[in-house]
Amino acid sequence: MEEAGGKTMVIVEGRLTIDPVTRLEGHGKIDIFMDERGGVKNAYLQVPELRGFERFCVGRLIEDLPRITSNICGVCSPAHHLASVKAVDSLLGLEPTPTAAKLREMMHNGYMIADHILNFYFLSGPDFLVGVGEKPAERNILGVLKKYGEGVGRKVIEHRAYGQRIVEIVGGKAVHPVTGVPGGLSKPISEKERKEIEKMARSCVEFAEFTLQLYDEEVLKNADHRGLLVDEDFALTSYDAGLVDREGHVNLYDGDIKITAPDGSTYAKIRPEEYFDHVAEEIMEWTYVKFPYLRRVGWRGLTEAPENGVFRVGPLARLNVAKGMATSKAQREYERMVETFKRKPINNIFAYHWARLIELLYASERVLELSLDEEITDENVRNIPQESTLKEGFGVVEAARGLLLHWYKPTEDARVEAANFIPPTTCNNPAINISIRKAAGKILRGGAVDEASLNRIEVVMRAYDPCMACASHILGGGKVEVNLYSADGRLRRSVSI
């Protein structure tokens, strides 16, 4: 057993364990199995934590779910809030008013601004901005501030706060928003708030352009980092999935789910309610995260093959399935990215970072557009639900790390009979595991096992920006008992999940 950079590396009988993996949301570990010659035989990302949120929702009033499910995650709470309220709209047969739909989209893009800044400057970006091989004590946001100075640090914190402030103005709270209600929102925004949002959005557009320039300097003009973008050991050939609008552009809040094949051709374009017709799930006993795959293509295990139904979601997948971006500056960056790689789909997983920054620019431009919309301060922000026949409800948005789906089945008295959440890290789970195995095979080939080489394996995982807490489910057939104790230690209630 060795200690390096605050984490434990354990090598026992050909098994190498990285525990915990760091700079991601949630908890996980990587197990790497070596053969007798020291080569990598297999590698797995394990998620040992369990949330069980779907079970907590059973029996709750349907209309309460948008406020309950936004507590699934402190990072993706606006995405869960909006996927949930869209599912409740669908269940009740409601459409939000035009202004409510625009405000919801504004809230969602504000969340996207805050989250993409968090990922690039705090989580995955320090590997490139500070250096993959730097000491762990430097390879973080403090190292970024030390290298680029207080001025850049203030910009990072200020603009992440702007994204959260936009969520707070529209959603009522910066984290765990509450204003989404069936048929719209519980409140409009004022002219004073609109002006504040416009000012913040203009600044976010400039900051996104600054961040893309920084990416140019530190990645595209750095021979070592640029080399990673063309290394086939860090590429993955798979299907891609993401939301597109009517014109085929990336849309983070609404649209059809487009799925493309490994050669870039359209495999399917479906509505959210058709998701389970096209996607099935595999369960493995060593993790709480499932393995979705395309039902008609089939499941061939954790292998990279055209006949395997593994698909990716998230920024790179979104740009791969779309014909471009709906805002002018983001579209120019999108075209520059495609021209640089000279192909679509782009399969190198480190291109996720570039795609994420293009989306940061798009989200900033989109909030600015919406803030200038004449309808945005209209006070008609809700269609009141009328008596209707309840049906199954589906709600889909693009969370920062990929497609997020909520599905609810109601009882006759408008409570939850069953619920299912499909978070993006669940969708990416097969791709993440395959990518880790490929990368470990290259990085550990004939070399010493040290902290720096293990961090290079984690860098591959971080490109997907995984969120473990959202993604975990119960194992098939198993049961977990949750006991609730009072302050005096007495058992108050037990829940079987």
CSV table of C-alpha atoms in Angstrom, one decimal:
chain,number,residue,atom,x,y,z
A,1,MET,CA,0.0,0.0,0.0
A,2,GLU,CA,1.3,3.5,-0.9
A,3,GLU,CA,0.1,6.9,0.0
A,4,ALA,CA,0.5,9.6,-2.7
A,5,GLY,CA,-1.1,13.0,-2.8
A,6,GLY,CA,-3.7,12.1,-0.2
A,7,LYS,CA,-5.0,9.1,-1.9
A,8,THR,CA,-4.3,5.4,-1.5
A,9,MET,CA,-2.8,3.2,-4.1
A,10,VAL,CA,-3.1,-0.5,-3.4
A,11,ILE,CA,-1.4,-3.2,-5.5
A,12,VAL,CA,-2.4,-6.7,-4.4
A,13,GLU,CA,-2.0,-9.8,-6.7
A,14,GLY,CA,-2.1,-7.9,-9.9
A,15,ARG,CA,-4.9,-5.5,-8.8
A,16,LEU,CA,-4.2,-1.8,-8.7
A,17,THR,CA,-6.7,0.4,-6.9
A,18,ILE,CA,-7.0,4.2,-7.0
A,19,ASP,CA,-9.2,5.3,-4.1
A,20,PRO,CA,-10.7,7.8,-4.1
A,21,VAL,CA,-10.7,9.4,-7.5
A,22,THR,CA,-10.7,13.1,-7.1
A,23,ARG,CA,-12.0,16.4,-8.5
A,24,LEU,CA,-15.4,15.1,-9.5
A,25,GLU,CA,-18.9,15.2,-8.0
A,26,GLY,CA,-19.5,12.2,-5.7
A,27,HIS,CA,-17.3,9.3,-4.7
A,28,GLY,CA,-15.7,6.5,-6.8
A,29,LYS,CA,-12.7,4.4,-7.2
A,30,ILE,CA,-10.8,2.7,-10.1
A,31,ASP,CA,-9.7,-0.9,-10.0
A,32,ILE,CA,-7.1,-1.9,-12.6
A,33,PHE,CA,-6.3,-5.6,-13.1
A,34,MET,CA,-2.8,-6.4,-14.4
A,35,ASP,CA,-1.6,-9.6,-16.2
A,36,GLU,CA,1.5,-11.5,-15.3
A,37,ARG,CA,3.6,-9.4,-17.7
A,38,GLY,CA,2.5,-6.1,-16.1
A,39,GLY,CA,0.1,-5.2,-18.8
A,40,VAL,CA,-3.5,-4.0,-18.2
A,41,LYS,CA,-6.0,-6.8,-18.5
A,42,ASN,CA,-9.0,-4.8,-17.4
A,43,ALA,CA,-10.1,-1.6,-15.6
A,44,TYR,CA,-13.3,-0.5,-13.9
A,45,LEU,CA,-14.8,2.6,-12.4
A,46,GLN,CA,-16.7,1.6,-9.3
A,47,VAL,CA,-19.3,3.8,-7.6
A,48,PRO,CA,-19.9,2.5,-4.1
A,49,GLU,CA,-22.4,5.1,-2.9
A,50,LEU,CA,-26.2,4.7,-3.2
A,51,ARG,CA,-28.8,7.4,-3.1
A,52,GLY,CA,-32.1,5.6,-3.7
A,53,PHE,CA,-34.0,8.8,-4.5
A,54,GLU,CA,-36.5,7.2,-6.8
A,55,ARG,CA,-37.8,5.1,-3.9
A,56,PHE,CA,-38.0,8.2,-1.7
A,57,CYS,CA,-40.4,9.8,-4.3
A,58,VAL,CA,-43.0,6.9,-4.2
A,59,GLY,CA,-46.2,8.0,-2.5
A,60,ARG,CA,-45.4,11.7,-2.8
A,61,LEU,CA,-47.7,14.2,-4.4
A,62,ILE,CA,-46.8,14.6,-8.1
A,63,GLU,CA,-46.8,18.4,-7.9
A,64,ASP,CA,-44.1,18.2,-5.1
A,65,LEU,CA,-41.6,16.4,-7.2
A,66,PRO,CA,-39.9,19.4,-8.8
A,67,ARG,CA,-39.0,20.7,-5.3
A,68,ILE,CA,-38.0,17.3,-4.0
A,69,THR,CA,-35.9,16.1,-6.9
A,70,SER,CA,-33.9,19.3,-7.1
A,71,ASN,CA,-32.3,18.1,-3.9
A,72,ILE,CA,-30.8,15.0,-5.6
A,73,CYS,CA,-27.7,17.0,-6.3
A,74,GLY,CA,-26.2,20.3,-5.2
A,75,VAL,CA,-24.5,20.8,-8.5
A,76,CYS,CA,-27.2,19.8,-11.0
A,77,SER,CA,-30.2,20.9,-9.0
A,78,PRO,CA,-31.6,23.3,-11.7
A,79,ALA,CA,-31.4,20.5,-14.3
A,80,HIS,CA,-33.2,18.1,-12.0
A,81,HIS,CA,-35.8,20.8,-11.1
A,82,LEU,CA,-36.5,21.5,-14.8
A,83,ALA,CA,-36.5,17.9,-16.0
A,84,SER,CA,-39.0,17.2,-13.2
A,85,VAL,CA,-41.3,20.1,-13.9
A,86,LYS,CA,-41.3,19.2,-17.6
A,87,ALA,CA,-42.3,15.6,-16.6
A,88,VAL,CA,-45.1,16.9,-14.5
A,89,ASP,CA,-46.3,19.1,-17.4
A,90,SER,CA,-46.3,16.1,-19.6
A,91,LEU,CA,-48.2,14.0,-17.0
A,92,LEU,CA,-50.9,16.7,-16.7
A,93,GLY,CA,-51.0,17.5,-20.4
A,94,LEU,CA,-49.8,21.1,-19.8
A,95,GLU,CA,-47.6,23.5,-21.8
A,96,PRO,CA,-45.9,26.5,-20.0
A,97,THR,CA,-46.8,29.9,-21.2
A,98,PRO,CA,-44.3,31.4,-23.8
A,99,THR,CA,-42.7,33.6,-21.2
A,100,ALA,CA,-42.4,30.8,-18.7
A,101,ALA,CA,-40.7,28.6,-21.3
A,102,LYS,CA,-38.2,31.4,-22.0
A,103,LEU,CA,-37.6,32.0,-18.3
A,104,ARG,CA,-37.0,28.3,-17.6
A,105,GLU,CA,-34.5,28.2,-20.5
A,106,MET,CA,-32.8,31.3,-19.1
A,107,MET,CA,-32.5,29.6,-15.7
A,108,HIS,CA,-31.1,26.5,-17.3
A,109,ASN,CA,-28.5,28.4,-19.2
A,110,GLY,CA,-27.5,30.3,-16.1
A,111,TYR,CA,-26.9,26.9,-14.4
A,112,MET,CA,-24.9,25.8,-17.4
A,113,ILE,CA,-22.6,28.9,-17.2
A,114,ALA,CA,-21.9,28.2,-13.5
A,115,ASP,CA,-21.3,24.5,-14.0
A,116,HIS,CA,-19.1,24.7,-17.0
A,117,ILE,CA,-16.9,27.3,-15.2
A,118,LEU,CA,-16.8,25.0,-12.2
A,119,ASN,CA,-15.6,22.1,-14.3
A,120,PHE,CA,-13.0,23.9,-16.3
A,121,TYR,CA,-11.3,26.0,-13.6
A,122,PHE,CA,-11.9,23.8,-10.5
A,123,LEU,CA,-12.3,20.1,-11.6
A,124,SER,CA,-10.8,19.0,-14.9
A,125,GLY,CA,-9.1,22.1,-16.2
A,126,PRO,CA,-6.3,22.3,-13.6
A,127,ASP,CA,-4.7,19.2,-15.3
A,128,PHE,CA,-4.1,21.3,-18.4
A,129,LEU,CA,-3.8,24.8,-16.9
A,130,VAL,CA,-1.3,23.8,-14.1
A,131,GLY,CA,0.0,20.5,-15.6
A,132,VAL,CA,-0.9,16.9,-15.5
A,133,GLY,CA,2.4,15.9,-13.8
A,134,GLU,CA,2.4,18.7,-11.2
A,135,LYS,CA,2.1,17.9,-7.5
A,136,PRO,CA,-1.4,17.3,-6.3
A,137,ALA,CA,-1.1,20.3,-3.9
A,138,GLU,CA,-0.7,22.5,-7.0
A,139,ARG,CA,-3.0,20.7,-9.4
A,140,ASN,CA,-6.2,22.4,-8.3
A,141,ILE,CA,-8.0,25.8,-8.2
A,142,LEU,CA,-5.4,27.2,-5.9
A,143,GLY,CA,-2.7,26.2,-8.4
A,144,VAL,CA,-4.7,28.0,-11.1
A,145,LEU,CA,-4.9,31.1,-9.0
A,146,LYS,CA,-1.2,31.0,-8.2
A,147,LYS,CA,-0.2,30.6,-11.9
A,148,TYR,CA,-2.6,33.2,-13.4
A,149,GLY,CA,-2.9,35.7,-10.6
A,150,GLU,CA,-5.6,37.3,-8.5
A,151,GLY,CA,-7.2,39.1,-11.4
A,152,VAL,CA,-8.1,35.9,-13.2
A,153,GLY,CA,-9.2,34.3,-9.9
A,154,ARG,CA,-11.6,37.2,-9.4
A,155,LYS,CA,-13.0,36.8,-12.9
A,156,VAL,CA,-13.6,33.0,-12.4
A,157,ILE,CA,-15.4,33.5,-9.0
A,158,GLU,CA,-17.4,36.5,-10.3
A,159,HIS,CA,-18.7,34.8,-13.4
A,160,ARG,CA,-19.5,31.5,-11.7
A,161,ALA,CA,-21.5,33.7,-9.2
A,162,TYR,CA,-23.2,35.4,-12.2
A,163,GLY,CA,-24.5,32.0,-13.4
A,164,GLN,CA,-25.8,31.2,-10.0
A,165,ARG,CA,-27.4,34.6,-9.6
A,166,ILE,CA,-29.3,34.1,-12.8
A,167,VAL,CA,-30.6,30.8,-11.4
A,168,GLU,CA,-31.5,32.6,-8.2
A,169,ILE,CA,-33.4,35.5,-9.9
A,170,VAL,CA,-35.5,33.1,-12.0
A,171,GLY,CA,-35.6,30.1,-9.8
A,172,GLY,CA,-35.9,31.7,-6.4
A,173,LYS,CA,-32.7,30.1,-5.0
A,174,ALA,CA,-29.2,29.8,-6.5
A,175,VAL,CA,-29.1,26.1,-5.4
A,176,HIS,CA,-32.2,23.8,-5.3
A,177,PRO,CA,-34.5,26.3,-7.2
A,178,VAL,CA,-38.2,26.2,-6.4
A,179,THR,CA,-40.2,28.3,-8.8
A,180,GLY,CA,-40.9,25.6,-11.4
A,181,VAL,CA,-44.6,24.7,-11.1
A,182,PRO,CA,-46.9,22.7,-13.4
A,183,GLY,CA,-47.8,24.9,-16.4
A,184,GLY,CA,-45.0,27.5,-15.9
A,185,LEU,CA,-43.3,29.4,-13.0
A,186,SER,CA,-44.6,30.7,-9.7
A,187,LYS,CA,-43.3,34.2,-10.4
A,188,PRO,CA,-42.2,36.5,-13.3
A,189,ILE,CA,-39.1,38.7,-13.3
A,190,SER,CA,-39.1,42.5,-13.0
A,191,GLU,CA,-37.5,45.0,-15.3
A,192,LYS,CA,-34.8,45.7,-12.7
A,193,GLU,CA,-34.0,42.0,-12.6
A,194,ARG,CA,-34.0,41.8,-16.4
A,195,LYS,CA,-31.4,44.6,-16.6
A,196,GLU,CA,-29.3,42.9,-14.0
A,197,ILE,CA,-29.4,39.7,-16.0
A,198,GLU,CA,-28.5,41.5,-19.2
A,199,LYS,CA,-25.5,43.1,-17.6
A,200,MET,CA,-24.2,39.8,-16.2
A,201,ALA,CA,-24.8,38.0,-19.5
A,202,ARG,CA,-22.8,40.5,-21.5
A,203,SER,CA,-19.9,40.1,-19.1
A,204,CYS,CA,-20.3,36.2,-19.3
A,205,VAL,CA,-20.0,36.4,-23.1
A,206,GLU,CA,-16.6,38.2,-22.7
A,207,PHE,CA,-15.5,35.8,-20.0
A,208,ALA,CA,-16.3,32.8,-22.2
A,209,GLU,CA,-14.3,34.3,-25.0
A,210,PHE,CA,-11.4,34.9,-22.6
A,211,THR,CA,-11.6,31.3,-21.4
A,212,LEU,CA,-11.5,30.0,-25.0
A,213,GLN,CA,-8.4,32.1,-25.6
A,214,LEU,CA,-6.8,30.5,-22.5
A,215,TYR,CA,-7.7,27.1,-23.9
A,216,ASP,CA,-6.0,28.0,-27.1
A,217,GLU,CA,-2.8,29.1,-25.3
A,218,GLU,CA,-2.6,26.1,-22.9
A,219,VAL,CA,-3.9,23.3,-25.0
A,220,LEU,CA,-3.9,24.0,-28.7
A,221,LYS,CA,-0.6,25.7,-28.7
A,222,ASN,CA,1.0,23.3,-26.3
A,223,ALA,CA,2.6,20.4,-28.2
A,224,ASP,CA,2.1,17.9,-25.4
A,225,HIS,CA,-1.5,18.8,-24.8
A,226,ARG,CA,-2.3,19.1,-28.5
A,227,GLY,CA,-0.8,15.6,-29.0
A,228,LEU,CA,-3.4,14.2,-26.6
A,229,LEU,CA,-6.1,15.4,-29.0
A,230,VAL,CA,-4.9,13.2,-31.8
A,231,ASP,CA,-3.9,10.2,-29.8
A,232,GLU,CA,-6.1,7.2,-30.8
A,233,ASP,CA,-5.6,5.6,-27.3
A,234,PHE,CA,-7.7,8.5,-26.0
A,235,ALA,CA,-10.4,8.2,-28.6
A,236,LEU,CA,-13.6,6.2,-28.4
A,237,THR,CA,-15.8,5.1,-31.3
A,238,SER,CA,-19.4,4.9,-30.2
A,239,TYR,CA,-22.9,6.3,-30.7
A,240,ASP,CA,-23.7,9.8,-29.5
A,241,ALA,CA,-26.9,11.3,-28.2
A,242,GLY,CA,-28.2,14.8,-27.4
A,243,LEU,CA,-31.0,17.3,-27.7
A,244,VAL,CA,-31.4,19.3,-30.9
A,245,ASP,CA,-33.9,22.1,-31.9
A,246,ARG,CA,-36.1,22.1,-35.0
A,247,GLU,CA,-33.2,23.4,-37.1
A,248,GLY,CA,-30.8,20.7,-35.8
A,249,HIS,CA,-28.8,23.0,-33.5
A,250,VAL,CA,-27.7,22.2,-30.0
A,251,ASN,CA,-30.5,23.0,-27.5
A,252,LEU,CA,-29.8,22.6,-23.8
A,253,TYR,CA,-33.3,23.0,-22.5
A,254,ASP,CA,-35.7,21.4,-25.0
A,255,GLY,CA,-36.0,19.5,-28.3
A,256,ASP,CA,-35.8,16.0,-29.8
A,257,ILE,CA,-33.2,13.4,-28.8
A,258,LYS,CA,-31.0,12.8,-31.7
A,259,ILE,CA,-28.8,9.7,-31.8
A,260,THR,CA,-26.0,9.3,-34.3
A,261,ALA,CA,-24.0,6.2,-35.3
A,262,PRO,CA,-20.2,5.8,-35.1
A,263,ASP,CA,-20.0,7.0,-38.8
A,264,GLY,CA,-21.9,10.2,-38.0
A,265,SER,CA,-25.1,9.1,-39.7
A,266,THR,CA,-28.5,9.6,-38.0
A,267,TYR,CA,-29.5,6.5,-36.1
A,268,ALA,CA,-32.7,7.8,-34.6
A,269,LYS,CA,-34.5,11.1,-33.7
A,270,ILE,CA,-37.0,10.5,-31.0
A,271,ARG,CA,-39.3,12.3,-28.5
A,272,PRO,CA,-38.5,11.9,-24.8
A,273,GLU,CA,-41.5,9.5,-24.4
A,274,GLU,CA,-39.9,7.1,-26.9
A,275,TYR,CA,-36.6,6.9,-24.8
A,276,PHE,CA,-37.3,3.5,-23.3
A,277,ASP,CA,-38.3,2.0,-26.7
A,278,HIS,CA,-34.7,2.7,-27.8
A,279,VAL,CA,-32.6,2.3,-24.7
A,280,ALA,CA,-32.2,-0.7,-22.4
A,281,GLU,CA,-30.0,-1.1,-19.3
A,282,GLU,CA,-27.5,-3.7,-18.2
A,283,ILE,CA,-26.7,-4.3,-14.5
A,284,MET,CA,-23.4,-5.4,-13.1
A,285,GLU,CA,-22.8,-6.6,-9.5
A,286,TRP,CA,-19.7,-4.5,-8.8
A,287,THR,CA,-21.3,-1.0,-9.1
A,288,TYR,CA,-24.5,0.9,-8.2
A,289,VAL,CA,-24.5,2.6,-11.6
A,290,LYS,CA,-26.3,0.9,-14.5
A,291,PHE,CA,-25.1,0.5,-18.1
A,292,PRO,CA,-27.5,1.8,-20.7
A,293,TYR,CA,-27.2,0.8,-24.4
A,294,LEU,CA,-29.2,1.1,-27.6
A,295,ARG,CA,-31.7,-1.7,-27.6
A,296,ARG,CA,-31.8,-2.5,-31.3
A,297,VAL,CA,-28.0,-2.5,-31.6
A,298,GLY,CA,-27.5,-4.7,-28.6
A,299,TRP,CA,-25.1,-5.1,-25.6
A,300,ARG,CA,-21.7,-6.6,-26.3
A,301,GLY,CA,-20.2,-5.7,-22.9
A,302,LEU,CA,-17.5,-3.1,-22.2
A,303,THR,CA,-16.0,-3.3,-25.6
A,304,GLU,CA,-15.4,-0.7,-28.4
A,305,ALA,CA,-17.2,-2.1,-31.4
A,306,PRO,CA,-19.6,-0.8,-34.1
A,307,GLU,CA,-22.0,-3.6,-33.2
A,308,ASN,CA,-22.1,-2.5,-29.5
A,309,GLY,CA,-24.9,-0.2,-28.5
A,310,VAL,CA,-22.7,2.0,-26.2
A,311,PHE,CA,-23.5,5.7,-26.5
A,312,ARG,CA,-22.1,8.9,-25.1
A,313,VAL,CA,-23.8,12.1,-23.9
A,314,GLY,CA,-22.5,15.5,-22.8
A,315,PRO,CA,-20.9,18.4,-24.5
A,316,LEU,CA,-18.9,16.5,-27.1
A,317,ALA,CA,-21.8,14.2,-27.9
A,318,ARG,CA,-24.1,17.2,-28.2
A,319,LEU,CA,-21.8,18.9,-30.7
A,320,ASN,CA,-21.4,15.6,-32.6
A,321,VAL,CA,-25.2,15.0,-33.1
A,322,ALA,CA,-26.0,18.7,-34.0
A,323,LYS,CA,-25.4,20.6,-37.2
A,324,GLY,CA,-24.1,23.5,-35.2
A,325,MET,CA,-24.8,26.2,-32.5
A,326,ALA,CA,-27.8,28.6,-32.6
A,327,THR,CA,-25.7,31.7,-31.6
A,328,SER,CA,-23.2,33.5,-33.8
A,329,LYS,CA,-20.0,33.5,-31.7
A,330,ALA,CA,-20.5,29.9,-30.5
A,331,GLN,CA,-21.1,28.8,-34.1
A,332,ARG,CA,-17.8,30.3,-35.2
A,333,GLU,CA,-16.0,28.4,-32.4
A,334,TYR,CA,-17.9,25.2,-33.3
A,335,GLU,CA,-16.7,25.6,-37.0
A,336,ARG,CA,-13.1,26.2,-35.8
A,337,MET,CA,-13.2,23.0,-33.7
A,338,VAL,CA,-14.6,20.8,-36.6
A,339,GLU,CA,-12.0,22.3,-38.9
A,340,THR,CA,-9.2,21.6,-36.5
A,341,PHE,CA,-10.1,17.9,-36.2
A,342,LYS,CA,-11.1,17.8,-39.9
A,343,ARG,CA,-13.9,15.3,-39.1
A,344,LYS,CA,-17.2,14.6,-37.4
A,345,PRO,CA,-18.0,12.8,-35.2
A,346,ILE,CA,-15.0,13.9,-33.1
A,347,ASN,CA,-14.1,10.9,-31.0
A,348,ASN,CA,-11.1,12.1,-28.8
A,349,ILE,CA,-12.4,12.3,-25.3
A,350,PHE,CA,-10.2,15.4,-24.5
A,351,ALA,CA,-12.3,17.3,-27.0
A,352,TYR,CA,-15.0,17.3,-24.3
A,353,HIS,CA,-13.2,20.3,-22.7
A,354,TRP,CA,-13.2,22.3,-25.9
A,355,ALA,CA,-16.9,21.4,-26.5
A,356,ARG,CA,-17.7,22.4,-23.0
A,357,LEU,CA,-16.2,25.9,-23.4
A,358,ILE,CA,-18.1,26.4,-26.7
A,359,GLU,CA,-21.2,25.6,-24.8
A,360,LEU,CA,-20.2,28.1,-22.1
A,361,LEU,CA,-20.1,30.8,-24.8
A,362,TYR,CA,-23.4,29.6,-26.3
A,363,ALA,CA,-25.2,29.6,-22.8
A,364,SER,CA,-23.9,33.2,-22.2
A,365,GLU,CA,-25.1,34.4,-25.6
A,366,ARG,CA,-28.4,32.6,-25.2
A,367,VAL,CA,-29.1,34.3,-21.7
A,368,LEU,CA,-28.2,37.6,-23.3
A,369,GLU,CA,-30.7,37.0,-26.2
A,370,LEU,CA,-33.4,36.0,-23.8
A,371,SER,CA,-32.8,39.0,-21.5
A,372,LEU,CA,-33.5,41.3,-24.6
A,373,ASP,CA,-36.7,39.4,-25.5
A,374,GLU,CA,-39.7,41.7,-25.3
A,375,GLU,CA,-41.8,39.0,-23.6
A,376,ILE,CA,-39.3,38.1,-20.9
A,377,THR,CA,-40.9,40.4,-18.2
A,378,ASP,CA,-44.5,39.5,-19.1
A,379,GLU,CA,-46.4,38.6,-16.0
A,380,ASN,CA,-48.3,35.7,-17.6
A,381,VAL,CA,-46.0,32.9,-16.5
A,382,ARG,CA,-48.4,30.1,-15.7
A,383,ASN,CA,-51.2,28.0,-17.3
A,384,ILE,CA,-53.3,26.8,-14.4
A,385,PRO,CA,-53.9,23.0,-14.4
A,386,GLN,CA,-57.4,22.0,-15.2
A,387,GLU,CA,-59.0,18.6,-14.4
A,388,SER,CA,-57.4,16.1,-16.7
A,389,THR,CA,-56.6,12.4,-17.1
A,390,LEU,CA,-53.3,11.6,-15.6
A,391,LYS,CA,-50.8,9.7,-17.7
A,392,GLU,CA,-47.1,8.8,-17.6
A,393,GLY,CA,-44.9,11.9,-17.6
A,394,PHE,CA,-41.5,12.3,-19.3
A,395,GLY,CA,-39.2,15.3,-18.9
A,396,VAL,CA,-35.8,15.8,-20.6
A,397,VAL,CA,-33.1,18.5,-20.4
A,398,GLU,CA,-29.4,18.6,-21.1
A,399,ALA,CA,-27.6,18.7,-17.8
A,400,ALA,CA,-24.1,20.1,-17.9
A,401,ARG,CA,-22.7,16.5,-18.3
A,402,GLY,CA,-25.4,15.2,-20.6
A,403,LEU,CA,-28.9,14.0,-21.2
A,404,LEU,CA,-31.1,13.9,-18.1
A,405,LEU,CA,-34.5,12.2,-18.1
A,406,HIS,CA,-37.2,12.0,-15.5
A,407,TRP,CA,-40.2,9.5,-15.8
A,408,TYR,CA,-43.1,9.4,-13.4
A,409,LYS,CA,-46.1,7.0,-13.2
A,410,PRO,CA,-49.0,8.5,-11.2
A,411,THR,CA,-51.7,6.9,-9.1
A,412,GLU,CA,-55.3,7.9,-9.5
A,413,ASP,CA,-55.0,10.4,-6.7
A,414,ALA,CA,-52.0,12.2,-8.2
A,415,ARG,CA,-49.3,10.5,-6.2
A,416,VAL,CA,-46.1,8.8,-7.4
A,417,GLU,CA,-46.6,5.1,-8.1
A,418,ALA,CA,-43.1,4.7,-9.7
A,419,ALA,CA,-40.3,7.0,-10.8
A,420,ASN,CA,-37.1,6.6,-12.8
A,421,PHE,CA,-34.3,9.1,-13.3
A,422,ILE,CA,-31.7,8.5,-16.1
A,423,PRO,CA,-28.8,10.9,-15.3
A,424,PRO,CA,-26.0,11.6,-17.8
A,425,THR,CA,-23.3,9.8,-15.9
A,426,THR,CA,-25.4,6.6,-16.1
A,427,CYS,CA,-25.6,7.0,-19.9
A,428,ASN,CA,-21.8,7.6,-20.0
A,429,ASN,CA,-20.9,4.7,-17.6
A,430,PRO,CA,-20.0,2.2,-20.4
A,431,ALA,CA,-18.0,4.8,-22.3
A,432,ILE,CA,-16.1,5.9,-19.2
A,433,ASN,CA,-15.2,2.3,-18.3
A,434,ILE,CA,-14.0,1.5,-21.8
A,435,SER,CA,-12.0,4.8,-22.0
A,436,ILE,CA,-10.3,4.1,-18.6
A,437,ARG,CA,-9.2,0.7,-19.7
A,438,LYS,CA,-7.8,1.9,-23.0
A,439,ALA,CA,-6.0,4.8,-21.3
A,440,ALA,CA,-4.6,2.6,-18.5
A,441,GLY,CA,-3.2,0.2,-21.0
A,442,LYS,CA,-1.2,3.0,-22.6
A,443,ILE,CA,-0.2,4.9,-19.5
A,444,LEU,CA,0.9,1.9,-17.5
A,445,ARG,CA,2.6,0.0,-20.4
A,446,GLY,CA,6.1,-0.8,-19.2
A,447,GLY,CA,6.2,2.2,-16.9
A,448,ALA,CA,6.4,2.8,-13.2
A,449,VAL,CA,3.2,3.1,-11.2
A,450,ASP,CA,3.4,6.4,-9.5
A,451,GLU,CA,1.0,9.3,-8.6
A,452,ALA,CA,1.5,11.1,-11.8
A,453,SER,CA,0.7,8.1,-14.0
A,454,LEU,CA,-2.4,7.4,-12.0
A,455,ASN,CA,-3.5,11.0,-12.3
A,456,ARG,CA,-3.3,10.6,-16.0
A,457,ILE,CA,-5.8,7.8,-15.8
A,458,GLU,CA,-8.1,10.0,-13.7
A,459,VAL,CA,-7.7,12.8,-16.3
A,460,VAL,CA,-9.5,10.5,-18.8
A,461,MET,CA,-12.4,10.0,-16.4
A,462,ARG,CA,-12.6,13.7,-15.6
A,463,ALA,CA,-13.1,14.6,-19.3
A,464,TYR,CA,-16.6,13.1,-19.0
A,465,ASP,CA,-17.3,15.4,-15.9
A,466,PRO,CA,-19.0,12.5,-14.0
A,467,CYS,CA,-21.4,13.0,-11.2
A,468,MET,CA,-21.6,9.8,-9.2
A,469,ALA,CA,-24.3,10.8,-6.7
A,470,CYS,CA,-26.9,11.4,-9.4
A,471,ALA,CA,-26.1,8.2,-11.2
A,472,SER,CA,-26.3,5.5,-8.6
A,473,HIS,CA,-29.2,3.1,-8.4
A,474,ILE,CA,-30.0,0.0,-6.4
A,475,LEU,CA,-28.6,-3.4,-7.7
A,476,GLY,CA,-31.2,-5.5,-9.5
A,477,GLY,CA,-33.0,-7.9,-7.1
A,478,GLY,CA,-31.2,-6.6,-4.0
A,479,LYS,CA,-32.6,-4.6,-1.1
A,480,VAL,CA,-31.1,-1.9,1.1
A,481,GLU,CA,-32.7,-0.9,4.4
A,482,VAL,CA,-32.4,2.8,5.4
A,483,ASN,CA,-32.9,3.4,9.2
A,484,LEU,CA,-33.9,6.8,10.5
A,485,TYR,CA,-32.8,7.5,14.1
A,486,SER,CA,-33.9,10.4,16.4
A,487,ALA,CA,-31.3,12.5,18.2
A,488,ASP,CA,-31.5,10.2,21.2
A,489,GLY,CA,-30.5,7.2,19.1
A,490,ARG,CA,-34.0,5.6,18.9
A,491,LEU,CA,-35.0,3.9,15.7
A,492,ARG,CA,-37.9,6.0,14.3
A,493,ARG,CA,-38.5,4.4,10.9
A,494,SER,CA,-37.1,1.9,8.4
A,495,VAL,CA,-37.4,2.1,4.7
A,496,SER,CA,-36.6,-0.8,2.3
A,497,ILE,CA,-35.3,0.3,-1.1
